[in-house]
PDB file of C-alpha atoms in Angstrom:
ATOM      1  CA  MET A   1       0.000   0.000   0.000  1.00 48.00           C
ATOM      2  CA  ILE A   2       1.492   3.323  -1.022  1.00 58.00           C
ATOM      3  CA  HIS A   3      -0.038   5.350   1.809  1.00 67.00           C
ATOM      4  CA  THR A   4      -0.691   3.632   5.108  1.00 81.00           C
ATOM      5  CA  VAL A   5      -3.335   5.167   7.337  1.00 92.00           C
ATOM      6  CA  ASP A   6      -3.765   4.490  11.032  1.00 91.00           C
ATOM      7  CA  LYS A   7      -7.336   3.871  12.201  1.00 91.00           C
ATOM      8  CA  LYS A   8      -7.202   6.862  14.549  1.00 90.00           C
ATOM      9  CA  ASP A   9      -6.242   9.145  11.645  1.00 95.00           C
ATOM     10  CA  LEU A  10      -8.963   8.072   9.191  1.00 97.00           C
ATOM     11  CA  HIS A  11     -12.251   9.723  10.160  1.00 98.00           C
ATOM     12  CA  ILE A  12     -15.536   8.905   8.453  1.00 98.00           C
ATOM     13  CA  GLY A  13     -18.857  10.552   9.224  1.00 98.00           C
ATOM     14  CA  ILE A  14     -21.844   8.262   9.640  1.00 98.00           C
ATOM     15  CA  SER A  15     -25.518   8.318  10.564  1.00 98.00           C
ATOM     16  CA  ALA A  16     -25.654   7.340  14.234  1.00 98.00           C
ATOM     17  CA  CYS A  17     -28.239   4.584  13.734  1.00 98.00           C
ATOM     18  CA  LEU A  18     -25.817   2.756  11.402  1.00 98.00           C
ATOM     19  CA  VAL A  19     -23.293   2.204  14.191  1.00 98.00           C
ATOM     20  CA  GLY A  20     -25.932   0.839  16.546  1.00 97.00           C
ATOM     21  CA  GLU A  21     -27.165   3.939  18.357  1.00 98.00           C
ATOM     22  CA  LYS A  22     -30.897   3.628  19.081  1.00 98.00           C
ATOM     23  CA  VAL A  23     -31.863   7.040  17.789  1.00 98.00           C
ATOM     24  CA  ARG A  24     -34.508   6.268  15.151  1.00 97.00           C
ATOM     25  CA  PHE A  25     -38.094   7.472  15.479  1.00 96.00           C
ATOM     26  CA  ASP A  26     -39.125   4.148  17.066  1.00 97.00           C
ATOM     27  CA  ALA A  27     -36.055   3.971  19.348  1.00 97.00           C
ATOM     28  CA  SER A  28     -34.453   1.345  17.094  1.00 98.00           C
ATOM     29  CA  ASN A  29     -31.257   1.319  15.055  1.00 98.00           C
ATOM     30  CA  LYS A  30     -30.062   0.035  11.667  1.00 97.00           C
ATOM     31  CA  PRO A  31     -26.573  -1.351  12.348  1.00 97.00           C
ATOM     32  CA  SER A  32     -24.403  -1.762   9.257  1.00 98.00           C
ATOM     33  CA  ASN A  33     -22.369  -4.947   9.512  1.00 96.00           C
ATOM     34  CA  PHE A  34     -19.869  -3.726   6.930  1.00 97.00           C
ATOM     35  CA  CYS A  35     -19.323  -0.378   8.631  1.00 98.00           C
ATOM     36  CA  ILE A  36     -19.131  -1.731  12.186  1.00 97.00           C
ATOM     37  CA  ASN A  37     -17.303  -5.027  11.729  1.00 96.00           C
ATOM     38  CA  GLU A  38     -15.198  -4.459   8.603  1.00 97.00           C
ATOM     39  CA  LEU A  39     -14.535  -0.829   7.722  1.00 98.00           C
ATOM     40  CA  GLY A  40     -14.722   0.030  11.427  1.00 97.00           C
ATOM     41  CA  GLN A  41     -11.567  -2.021  12.014  1.00 97.00           C
ATOM     42  CA  HIS A  42      -9.614   0.465   9.885  1.00 97.00           C
ATOM     43  CA  ALA A  43     -11.390   3.791  10.439  1.00 98.00           C
ATOM     44  CA  THR A  44     -12.784   5.911  13.254  1.00 97.00           C
ATOM     45  CA  PHE A  45     -16.435   6.841  12.817  1.00 98.00           C
ATOM     46  CA  LYS A  46     -17.872  10.190  13.830  1.00 97.00           C
ATOM     47  CA  SER A  47     -21.613   9.641  14.287  1.00 98.00           C
ATOM     48  CA  PHE A  48     -24.408  12.187  13.876  1.00 98.00           C
ATOM     49  CA  CYS A  49     -28.176  12.029  14.259  1.00 98.00           C
ATOM     50  CA  PRO A  50     -29.525  15.387  13.130  1.00 98.00           C
ATOM     51  CA  GLU A  51     -33.079  14.672  14.283  1.00 98.00           C
ATOM     52  CA  VAL A  52     -31.988  14.052  17.871  1.00 98.00           C
ATOM     53  CA  ALA A  53     -29.453  16.892  17.666  1.00 98.00           C
ATOM     54  CA  ILE A  54     -32.179  19.446  16.919  1.00 98.00           C
ATOM     55  CA  GLY A  55     -34.175  18.311  19.935  1.00 97.00           C
ATOM     56  CA  LEU A  56     -36.591  15.681  18.642  1.00 97.00           C
ATOM     57  CA  PRO A  57     -37.286  13.009  21.264  1.00 97.00           C
ATOM     58  CA  ILE A  58     -36.708   9.251  21.192  1.00 98.00           C
ATOM     59  CA  PRO A  59     -39.145   7.782  20.311  1.00 97.00           C
ATOM     60  CA  ARG A  60     -40.858  10.452  18.221  1.00 96.00           C
ATOM     61  CA  PRO A  61     -43.561  10.879  15.587  1.00 96.00           C
ATOM     62  CA  THR A  62     -42.372  10.155  12.051  1.00 96.00           C
ATOM     63  CA  ILE A  63     -41.376  13.011   9.790  1.00 97.00           C
ATOM     64  CA  ARG A  64     -41.411  13.146   5.999  1.00 97.00           C
ATOM     65  CA  GLN A  65     -40.525  15.417   3.103  1.00 98.00           C
ATOM     66  CA  ILE A  66     -43.552  17.327   1.855  1.00 97.00           C
ATOM     67  CA  LYS A  67     -43.418  19.049  -1.526  1.00 95.00           C
ATOM     68  CA  ARG A  68     -45.546  22.132  -2.135  1.00 92.00           C
ATOM     69  CA  ASP A  69     -44.968  24.192  -5.288  1.00 90.00           C
ATOM     70  CA  ASP A  70     -41.368  22.905  -5.620  1.00 88.00           C
ATOM     71  CA  VAL A  71     -40.638  23.850  -2.007  1.00 93.00           C
ATOM     72  CA  ILE A  72     -39.559  20.947   0.210  1.00 94.00           C
ATOM     73  CA  SER A  73     -40.319  20.938   3.916  1.00 96.00           C
ATOM     74  CA  VAL A  74     -39.787  18.278   6.557  1.00 97.00           C
ATOM     75  CA  SER A  75     -42.517  17.794   9.112  1.00 97.00           C
ATOM     76  CA  ARG A  76     -44.997  15.303  10.515  1.00 96.00           C
ATOM     77  CA  PRO A  77     -47.381  13.763   7.962  1.00 95.00           C
ATOM     78  CA  ASP A  78     -50.100  16.278   8.899  1.00 94.00           C
ATOM     79  CA  GLY A  79     -47.755  19.199   8.236  1.00 93.00           C
ATOM     80  CA  SER A  80     -47.166  20.109  11.851  1.00 96.00           C
ATOM     81  CA  GLY A  81     -43.817  20.307  13.586  1.00 96.00           C
ATOM     82  CA  ASP A  82     -41.810  21.710  10.662  1.00 97.00           C
ATOM     83  CA  VAL A  83     -38.088  21.067  11.277  1.00 98.00           C
ATOM     84  CA  THR A  84     -36.732  22.014   7.857  1.00 98.00           C
ATOM     85  CA  GLU A  85     -34.799  25.080   8.968  1.00 98.00           C
ATOM     86  CA  ALA A  86     -33.487  23.386  12.096  1.00 98.00           C
ATOM     87  CA  LEU A  87     -32.156  20.405  10.113  1.00 98.00           C
ATOM     88  CA  SER A  88     -30.609  22.715   7.522  1.00 98.00           C
ATOM     89  CA  ALA A  89     -28.947  24.873  10.179  1.00 98.00           C
ATOM     90  CA  TYR A  90     -27.555  21.828  11.960  1.00 98.00           C
ATOM     91  CA  GLY A  91     -26.285  20.492   8.622  1.00 98.00           C
ATOM     92  CA  LYS A  92     -24.422  23.751   8.004  1.00 98.00           C
ATOM     93  CA  LYS A  93     -22.979  23.631  11.518  1.00 97.00           C
ATOM     94  CA  VAL A  94     -21.703  20.070  11.136  1.00 97.00           C
ATOM     95  CA  ALA A  95     -20.408  20.753   7.615  1.00 96.00           C
ATOM     96  CA  SER A  96     -18.234  23.559   8.982  1.00 93.00           C
ATOM     97  CA  MET A  97     -16.669  21.158  11.488  1.00 88.00           C
ATOM     98  CA  THR A  98     -16.056  18.159   9.236  1.00 85.00           C
ATOM     99  CA  GLN A  99     -13.078  19.240   7.159  1.00 87.00           C
ATOM    100  CA  ASN A 100     -11.098  16.374   8.665  1.00 93.00           C
ATOM    101  CA  LEU A 101     -13.563  13.741   7.443  1.00 97.00           C
ATOM    102  CA  SER A 102     -12.476  11.562   4.524  1.00 98.00           C
ATOM    103  CA  GLY A 103     -15.876  10.032   3.819  1.00 98.00           C
ATOM    104  CA  TYR A 104     -19.494   9.863   4.967  1.00 98.00           C
ATOM    105  CA  VAL A 105     -22.057   7.057   5.167  1.00 98.00           C
ATOM    106  CA  PHE A 106     -25.677   8.229   5.265  1.00 98.00           C
ATOM    107  CA  CYS A 107     -28.825   6.333   6.233  1.00 98.00           C
ATOM    108  CA  ALA A 108     -30.819   5.626   3.080  1.00 97.00           C
ATOM    109  CA  LYS A 109     -34.349   6.981   2.552  1.00 96.00           C
ATOM    110  CA  SER A 110     -34.245   9.218   5.617  1.00 97.00           C
ATOM    111  CA  PRO A 111     -35.887  12.664   5.144  1.00 98.00           C
ATOM    112  CA  SER A 112     -32.922  14.140   7.011  1.00 98.00           C
ATOM    113  CA  CYS A 113     -29.995  11.837   6.101  1.00 98.00           C
ATOM    114  CA  GLY A 114     -30.926  10.230   2.771  1.00 98.00           C
ATOM    115  CA  MET A 115     -28.309  10.865   0.097  1.00 97.00           C
ATOM    116  CA  GLU A 116     -30.750  10.348  -2.781  1.00 95.00           C
ATOM    117  CA  ARG A 117     -34.108   8.813  -3.704  1.00 95.00           C
ATOM    118  CA  VAL A 118     -35.839  10.106  -0.556  1.00 97.00           C
ATOM    119  CA  LYS A 119     -39.616   9.656  -0.656  1.00 96.00           C
ATOM    120  CA  GLN A 120     -41.647  12.835  -1.015  1.00 96.00           C
ATOM    121  CA  TYR A 121     -45.340  13.486  -0.436  1.00 96.00           C
ATOM    122  CA  SER A 122     -47.942  16.054  -1.413  1.00 96.00           C
ATOM    123  CA  PRO A 123     -49.538  18.211   1.334  1.00 95.00           C
ATOM    124  CA  GLU A 124     -52.570  15.931   1.016  1.00 95.00           C
ATOM    125  CA  GLY A 125     -50.450  12.890   1.832  1.00 95.00           C
ATOM    126  CA  ASN A 126     -50.194  11.450  -1.664  1.00 95.00           C
ATOM    127  CA  SER A 127     -46.955   9.676  -2.549  1.00 94.00           C
ATOM    128  CA  LEU A 128     -44.794  11.517  -5.097  1.00 94.00           C
ATOM    129  CA  LYS A 129     -41.511  10.597  -6.799  1.00 90.00           C
ATOM    130  CA  SER A 130     -38.684   9.286  -4.663  1.00 92.00           C
ATOM    131  CA  ASP A 131     -36.157  11.848  -5.840  1.00 91.00           C
ATOM    132  CA  GLY A 132     -35.504  13.874  -2.718  1.00 95.00           C
ATOM    133  CA  VAL A 133     -32.290  14.452  -0.768  1.00 97.00           C
ATOM    134  CA  GLY A 134     -32.182  14.527   3.025  1.00 98.00           C
ATOM    135  CA  VAL A 135     -32.024  18.103   4.322  1.00 98.00           C
ATOM    136  CA  PHE A 136     -29.043  17.421   6.601  1.00 98.00           C
ATOM    137  CA  ALA A 137     -27.229  15.282   4.014  1.00 98.00           C
ATOM    138  CA  LYS A 138     -27.677  17.966   1.369  1.00 98.00           C
ATOM    139  CA  GLU A 139     -25.869  20.542   3.505  1.00 98.00           C
ATOM    140  CA  ILE A 140     -22.963  18.155   4.162  1.00 98.00           C
ATOM    141  CA  MET A 141     -22.530  17.231   0.502  1.00 97.00           C
ATOM    142  CA  GLU A 142     -22.882  20.781  -0.842  1.00 97.00           C
ATOM    143  CA  ALA A 143     -20.319  22.128   1.621  1.00 97.00           C
ATOM    144  CA  ASN A 144     -17.888  19.271   0.917  1.00 96.00           C
ATOM    145  CA  PRO A 145     -18.206  18.447  -2.808  1.00 97.00           C
ATOM    146  CA  LEU A 146     -15.031  16.336  -2.789  1.00 98.00           C
ATOM    147  CA  LEU A 147     -16.114  14.196   0.169  1.00 98.00           C
ATOM    148  CA  PRO A 148     -16.803  10.548  -0.821  1.00 98.00           C
ATOM    149  CA  CYS A 149     -20.385   9.805   0.273  1.00 98.00           C
ATOM    150  CA  GLU A 150     -22.512   6.673   0.202  1.00 98.00           C
ATOM    151  CA  GLU A 151     -25.645   5.175   1.737  1.00 98.00           C
ATOM    152  CA  ASN A 152     -25.818   2.066   3.882  1.00 97.00           C
ATOM    153  CA  GLY A 153     -28.077   0.180   1.477  1.00 95.00           C
ATOM    154  CA  ARG A 154     -25.897   0.820  -1.565  1.00 96.00           C
ATOM    155  CA  LEU A 155     -22.873  -0.488   0.316  1.00 97.00           C
ATOM    156  CA  ASN A 156     -24.352  -3.978   0.012  1.00 95.00           C
ATOM    157  CA  ASP A 157     -23.336  -3.864  -3.658  1.00 96.00           C
ATOM    158  CA  PRO A 158     -19.710  -5.130  -3.828  1.00 95.00           C
ATOM    159  CA  ILE A 159     -18.726  -2.801  -6.681  1.00 95.00           C
ATOM    160  CA  ILE A 160     -20.205   0.290  -5.006  1.00 96.00           C
ATOM    161  CA  ARG A 161     -18.662  -0.742  -1.679  1.00 97.00           C
ATOM    162  CA  GLU A 162     -15.199  -1.135  -3.188  1.00 97.00           C
ATOM    163  CA  ASN A 163     -15.536   2.119  -5.102  1.00 97.00           C
ATOM    164  CA  PHE A 164     -16.506   4.047  -1.974  1.00 98.00           C
ATOM    165  CA  VAL A 165     -13.665   2.708   0.157  1.00 98.00           C
ATOM    166  CA  ALA A 166     -11.117   3.320  -2.611  1.00 98.00           C
ATOM    167  CA  ARG A 167     -12.299   6.931  -2.892  1.00 98.00           C
ATOM    168  CA  VAL A 168     -12.105   7.392   0.875  1.00 98.00           C
ATOM    169  CA  TYR A 169      -8.486   6.243   0.991  1.00 98.00           C
ATOM    170  CA  ALA A 170      -7.499   8.272  -2.071  1.00 98.00           C
ATOM    171  CA  TYR A 171      -9.095  11.387  -0.586  1.00 98.00           C
ATOM    172  CA  LYS A 172      -7.390  10.806   2.766  1.00 98.00           C
ATOM    173  CA  HIS A 173      -4.062  10.517   0.946  1.00 98.00           C
ATOM    174  CA  TRP A 174      -4.755  13.826  -0.796  1.00 98.00           C
ATOM    175  CA  GLN A 175      -5.704  15.500   2.499  1.00 97.00           C
ATOM    176  CA  THR A 176      -2.418  14.332   4.022  1.00 97.00           C
ATOM    177  CA  VAL A 177      -0.348  15.626   1.100  1.00 97.00           C
ATOM    178  CA  GLU A 178      -2.189  18.937   1.095  1.00 97.00           C
ATOM    179  CA  ALA A 179      -1.729  19.360   4.853  1.00 96.00           C
ATOM    180  CA  SER A 180       2.017  18.803   4.480  1.00 97.00           C
ATOM    181  CA  GLY A 181       2.308  21.865   2.246  1.00 97.00           C
ATOM    182  CA  LEU A 182       1.538  21.242  -1.413  1.00 97.00           C
ATOM    183  CA  THR A 183       4.244  21.787  -4.031  1.00 97.00           C
ATOM    184  CA  LYS A 184       4.303  21.048  -7.758  1.00 96.00           C
ATOM    185  CA  HIS A 185       6.631  18.124  -7.073  1.00 97.00           C
ATOM    186  CA  LYS A 186       4.268  16.664  -4.467  1.00 98.00           C
ATOM    187  CA  LEU A 187       1.342  17.098  -6.841  1.00 98.00           C
ATOM    188  CA  THR A 188       3.054  15.318  -9.728  1.00 97.00           C
ATOM    189  CA  THR A 189       4.289  12.579  -7.392  1.00 97.00           C
ATOM    190  CA  PHE A 190       0.750  12.060  -6.088  1.00 98.00           C
ATOM    191  CA  HIS A 191      -0.587  11.837  -9.636  1.00 98.00           C
ATOM    192  CA  SER A 192       2.083   9.339 -10.650  1.00 97.00           C
ATOM    193  CA  GLN A 193       0.876   7.057  -7.851  1.00 98.00           C
ATOM    194  CA  TYR A 194      -2.709   7.145  -9.112  1.00 98.00           C
ATOM    195  CA  LYS A 195      -2.154   6.795 -12.846  1.00 97.00           C
ATOM    196  CA  TYR A 196      -3.260   3.174 -13.089  1.00 98.00           C
ATOM    197  CA  THR A 197      -6.096   3.770 -10.647  1.00 98.00           C
ATOM    198  CA  VAL A 198      -7.484   6.501 -12.898  1.00 98.00           C
ATOM    199  CA  MET A 199      -6.901   4.350 -15.979  1.00 98.00           C
ATOM    200  CA  SER A 200      -9.103   1.629 -14.495  1.00 98.00           C
ATOM    201  CA  HIS A 201     -11.950   4.120 -14.012  1.00 98.00           C
ATOM    202  CA  ASP A 202     -11.890   6.741 -16.762  1.00 97.00           C
ATOM    203  CA  LEU A 203      -9.481   6.834 -19.700  1.00 96.00           C
ATOM    204  CA  VAL A 204     -10.604  10.329 -20.739  1.00 97.00           C
ATOM    205  CA  ALA A 205      -9.814  11.685 -17.263  1.00 97.00           C
ATOM    206  CA  TYR A 206      -6.513   9.802 -17.343  1.00 97.00           C
ATOM    207  CA  LYS A 207      -5.441  11.864 -20.358  1.00 97.00           C
ATOM    208  CA  GLN A 208      -6.965  15.124 -19.115  1.00 98.00           C
ATOM    209  CA  LEU A 209      -5.258  15.002 -15.726  1.00 98.00           C
ATOM    210  CA  GLY A 210      -1.908  14.386 -17.369  1.00 96.00           C
ATOM    211  CA  GLN A 211      -2.450  17.337 -19.706  1.00 97.00           C
ATOM    212  CA  LEU A 212      -3.467  19.529 -16.759  1.00 97.00           C
ATOM    213  CA  LEU A 213      -0.247  18.864 -14.874  1.00 97.00           C
ATOM    214  CA  ALA A 214       1.792  19.586 -17.999  1.00 95.00           C
ATOM    215  CA  LYS A 215       0.654  23.234 -18.010  1.00 93.00           C
ATOM    216  CA  ALA A 216       3.616  25.289 -16.905  1.00 89.00           C
ATOM    217  CA  ASP A 217       1.818  28.647 -16.663  1.00 92.00           C
ATOM    218  CA  MET A 218      -1.010  27.674 -14.286  1.00 95.00           C
ATOM    219  CA  PRO A 219      -0.738  28.769 -10.632  1.00 96.00           C
ATOM    220  CA  LEU A 220      -0.253  25.832  -8.268  1.00 97.00           C
ATOM    221  CA  ALA A 221      -3.393  26.509  -6.217  1.00 97.00           C
ATOM    222  CA  GLU A 222      -5.577  26.577  -9.337  1.00 97.00           C
ATOM    223  CA  MET A 223      -3.915  23.465 -10.742  1.00 98.00           C
ATOM    224  CA  ALA A 224      -4.313  21.560  -7.478  1.00 98.00           C
ATOM    225  CA  GLU A 225      -8.001  22.453  -7.230  1.00 98.00           C
ATOM    226  CA  LYS A 226      -8.707  21.418 -10.817  1.00 98.00           C
ATOM    227  CA  TYR A 227      -6.695  18.256 -10.306  1.00 98.00           C
ATOM    228  CA  ILE A 228      -8.402  16.961  -7.161  1.00 98.00           C
ATOM    229  CA  PHE A 229     -11.871  17.735  -8.514  1.00 98.00           C
ATOM    230  CA  GLY A 230     -10.956  15.893 -11.703  1.00 98.00           C
ATOM    231  CA  LEU A 231      -9.479  12.947  -9.812  1.00 98.00           C
ATOM    232  CA  MET A 232     -12.410  12.478  -7.442  1.00 98.00           C
ATOM    233  CA  ALA A 233     -14.896  12.757 -10.325  1.00 98.00           C
ATOM    234  CA  ALA A 234     -12.932  10.125 -12.264  1.00 98.00           C
ATOM    235  CA  LEU A 235     -12.892   7.753  -9.290  1.00 98.00           C
ATOM    236  CA  LYS A 236     -16.682   7.974  -9.001  1.00 97.00           C
ATOM    237  CA  VAL A 237     -16.915   6.358 -12.435  1.00 97.00           C
ATOM    238  CA  LYS A 238     -17.316   2.647 -11.771  1.00 94.00           C
ATOM    239  CA  ALA A 239     -14.402   0.515 -12.935  1.00 95.00           C
ATOM    240  CA  THR A 240     -15.477  -2.376 -15.191  1.00 95.00           C
ATOM    241  CA  ARG A 241     -13.889  -5.742 -15.900  1.00 96.00           C
ATOM    242  CA  LYS A 242     -12.921  -4.466 -19.343  1.00 97.00           C
ATOM    243  CA  LYS A 243     -11.179  -1.371 -17.917  1.00 97.00           C
ATOM    244  CA  HIS A 244      -9.490  -3.376 -15.170  1.00 98.00           C
ATOM    245  CA  ALA A 245      -8.277  -5.931 -17.726  1.00 98.00           C
ATOM    246  CA  ASN A 246      -6.876  -3.125 -19.887  1.00 97.00           C
ATOM    247  CA  THR A 247      -5.040  -1.709 -16.852  1.00 98.00           C
ATOM    248  CA  LEU A 248      -3.687  -5.130 -15.883  1.00 98.00           C
ATOM    249  CA  THR A 249      -2.416  -5.615 -19.424  1.00 97.00           C
ATOM    250  CA  HIS A 250      -0.528  -2.320 -19.221  1.00 97.00           C
ATOM    251  CA  ILE A 251       1.014  -3.388 -15.929  1.00 98.00           C
ATOM    252  CA  GLN A 252       1.940  -6.745 -17.428  1.00 97.00           C
ATOM    253  CA  GLY A 253       4.194  -4.893 -19.850  1.00 96.00           C
ATOM    254  CA  TYR A 254       6.592  -4.057 -16.995  1.00 96.00           C
ATOM    255  CA  PHE A 255       7.522  -7.731 -16.790  1.00 96.00           C
ATOM    256  CA  SER A 256       7.754  -8.504 -20.515  1.00 90.00           C
ATOM    257  CA  LYS A 257      11.557  -8.787 -20.431  1.00 92.00           C
ATOM    258  CA  HIS A 258      11.607 -10.954 -17.326  1.00 95.00           C
ATOM    259  CA  LEU A 259       8.856 -13.551 -17.591  1.00 95.00           C
ATOM    260  CA  LYS A 260       9.356 -16.922 -19.194  1.00 95.00           C
ATOM    261  CA  SER A 261       6.911 -17.871 -21.922  1.00 95.00           C
ATOM    262  CA  ASN A 262       4.856 -20.091 -19.614  1.00 96.00           C
ATOM    263  CA  GLU A 263       4.732 -17.374 -16.929  1.00 96.00           C
ATOM    264  CA  ARG A 264       3.673 -14.788 -19.480  1.00 96.00           C
ATOM    265  CA  GLN A 265       0.996 -17.174 -20.742  1.00 96.00           C
ATOM    266  CA  GLU A 266      -0.297 -17.802 -17.231  1.00 97.00           C
ATOM    267  CA  LEU A 267      -0.642 -14.081 -16.534  1.00 97.00           C
ATOM    268  CA  CYS A 268      -2.385 -13.518 -19.879  1.00 97.00           C
ATOM    269  CA  GLU A 269      -4.801 -16.329 -19.088  1.00 98.00           C
ATOM    270  CA  GLN A 270      -5.505 -14.914 -15.621  1.00 97.00           C
ATOM    271  CA  ILE A 271      -6.260 -11.458 -17.039  1.00 98.00           C
ATOM    272  CA  ASP A 272      -8.468 -12.966 -19.745  1.00 98.00           C
ATOM    273  CA  ALA A 273     -10.309 -15.156 -17.230  1.00 98.00           C
ATOM    274  CA  TYR A 274     -10.961 -12.070 -15.122  1.00 98.00           C
ATOM    275  CA  ARG A 275     -12.164 -10.147 -18.174  1.00 97.00           C
ATOM    276  CA  LYS A 276     -14.661 -12.958 -18.895  1.00 97.00           C
ATOM    277  CA  GLY A 277     -15.967 -12.949 -15.317  1.00 96.00           C
ATOM    278  CA  LEU A 278     -14.555 -16.355 -14.424  1.00 97.00           C
ATOM    279  CA  ILE A 279     -12.356 -15.207 -11.530  1.00 97.00           C
ATOM    280  CA  PRO A 280     -12.264 -12.165  -9.203  1.00 97.00           C
ATOM    281  CA  LEU A 281      -9.835  -9.269  -9.556  1.00 97.00           C
ATOM    282  CA  PHE A 282      -7.602 -10.354  -6.680  1.00 95.00           C
ATOM    283  CA  ALA A 283      -6.493 -13.436  -8.692  1.00 96.00           C
ATOM    284  CA  PRO A 284      -4.507 -11.681 -11.460  1.00 98.00           C
ATOM    285  CA  LEU A 285      -3.437  -8.998  -8.981  1.00 97.00           C
ATOM    286  CA  THR A 286      -1.958 -11.644  -6.701  1.00 96.00           C
ATOM    287  CA  LEU A 287       0.091 -12.994  -9.588  1.00 97.00           C
ATOM    288  CA  ILE A 288       1.274  -9.501 -10.531  1.00 97.00           C
ATOM    289  CA  LYS A 289       2.313  -8.806  -6.931  1.00 97.00           C
ATOM    290  CA  HIS A 290       4.191 -12.099  -6.939  1.00 96.00           C
ATOM    291  CA  TYR A 291       6.160 -11.058 -10.023  1.00 97.00           C
ATOM    292  CA  LEU A 292       6.726  -7.617  -8.526  1.00 97.00           C
ATOM    293  CA  LEU A 293       8.515  -9.276  -5.602  1.00 96.00           C
ATOM    294  CA  GLN A 294      10.645 -11.285  -8.010  1.00 96.00           C
ATOM    295  CA  TYR A 295      11.349  -8.395 -10.357  1.00 96.00           C
ATOM    296  CA  PRO A 296      11.105  -5.151  -8.326  1.00 96.00           C
ATOM    297  CA  LYS A 297       9.866  -2.083 -10.165  1.00 96.00           C
ATOM    298  CA  ASP A 298       9.917   1.021  -7.981  1.00 96.00           C
ATOM    299  CA  TYR A 299       7.383   2.973 -10.066  1.00 96.00           C
ATOM    300  CA  LEU A 300       4.974   0.054 -10.120  1.00 97.00           C
ATOM    301  CA  ALA A 301       5.414  -0.705  -6.421  1.00 96.00           C
ATOM    302  CA  LYS A 302       4.174   2.815  -5.614  1.00 96.00           C
ATOM    303  CA  GLN A 303       0.949   2.465  -7.598  1.00 97.00           C
ATOM    304  CA  ALA A 304      -2.165   2.889  -5.470  1.00 97.00           C
ATOM    305  CA  TYR A 305      -3.964   0.568  -7.882  1.00 98.00           C
ATOM    306  CA  LEU A 306      -2.198  -2.500  -6.481  1.00 97.00           C
ATOM    307  CA  SER A 307      -3.199  -1.842  -2.840  1.00 96.00           C
ATOM    308  CA  PRO A 308      -5.645   1.065  -2.587  1.00 97.00           C
ATOM    309  CA  TYR A 309      -6.775   0.148   0.955  1.00 97.00           C
ATOM    310  CA  PRO A 310      -6.019  -2.536   3.573  1.00 96.00           C
ATOM    311  CA  ASP A 311      -6.016  -6.001   2.008  1.00 93.00           C
ATOM    312  CA  GLU A 312      -7.906  -7.294   5.053  1.00 95.00           C
ATOM    313  CA  LEU A 313     -11.077  -5.658   3.725  1.00 96.00           C
ATOM    314  CA  LYS A 314     -11.087  -8.234   0.872  1.00 95.00           C
ATOM    315  CA  LEU A 315     -13.037  -5.896  -1.375  1.00 96.00           C
ATOM    316  CA  ARG A 316     -11.606  -7.347  -4.584  1.00 95.00           C
ATOM    317  CA  TYR A 317     -12.652 -10.899  -3.788  1.00 91.00           C
ATOM    318  CA  ALA A 318     -16.267 -10.451  -4.883  1.00 84.00           C
ATOM    319  CA  TYR A 319     -15.955  -9.167  -8.458  1.00 88.00           C
TER     320      TYR A 319
END
């Protein structure tokens, strides 16, 4: 792994009910096994329940998003007890204190914490489209556009789960570099470590980021801002088997002068088997790491793509 992170240094925001706190309207919780028992072994969670924070009791009457003339409010089903402004204000307050967070996991479908697809209703109580965003979550995401965010339900998808964790670790690496005092050399070094990661997500961004860093007349602050926004946007694009296989083939080229014909054939077959969906990604990666130990390549060894997060998370075993 190119950038090791201690659990106490990696902070991730999370809806309190997802880490077992009984703060829901019915005094229950929605514990996330992945967050508590897997990701929680490598990160420190900072939990928030905006509904309790603004003074709502436990248990409490349910609240929902009500849409009237394109204006969204959050209140009880009968329209009483409007807490829209309170939730928004608390969201702004938390957003101003979360610059040290490297990710956030929201509770799906919540009128306060839902990241997307929140159910909305008409003033008469009729069900409308599920295209709302939780009032609290909206403030967090708007104030921190680079922050990797996901919902608990979506994290059950192995590809989305892996993508989220990879973005969290990449963003934490960036935060560490930036905090150390960014220079052009540090920026180009950081990019060199993520080249194959970007290639596996978005080839267009791969070329654009390289062209951006080649501009000699752009102020460093402007370049860094454009770069990190471009990188984080690229990493949100889901990597596919085809793009991973293309990246693995590029990496294979580093060993072309060293491998025997049967070794080269085995690696080709592993990459092809992965491309066809017959084996998971960790299989060809394990073989590449084996050859990297035999034939050290400093540039390749520093690639985030090979170990983007702790191997113990086993996120590349499922696809």
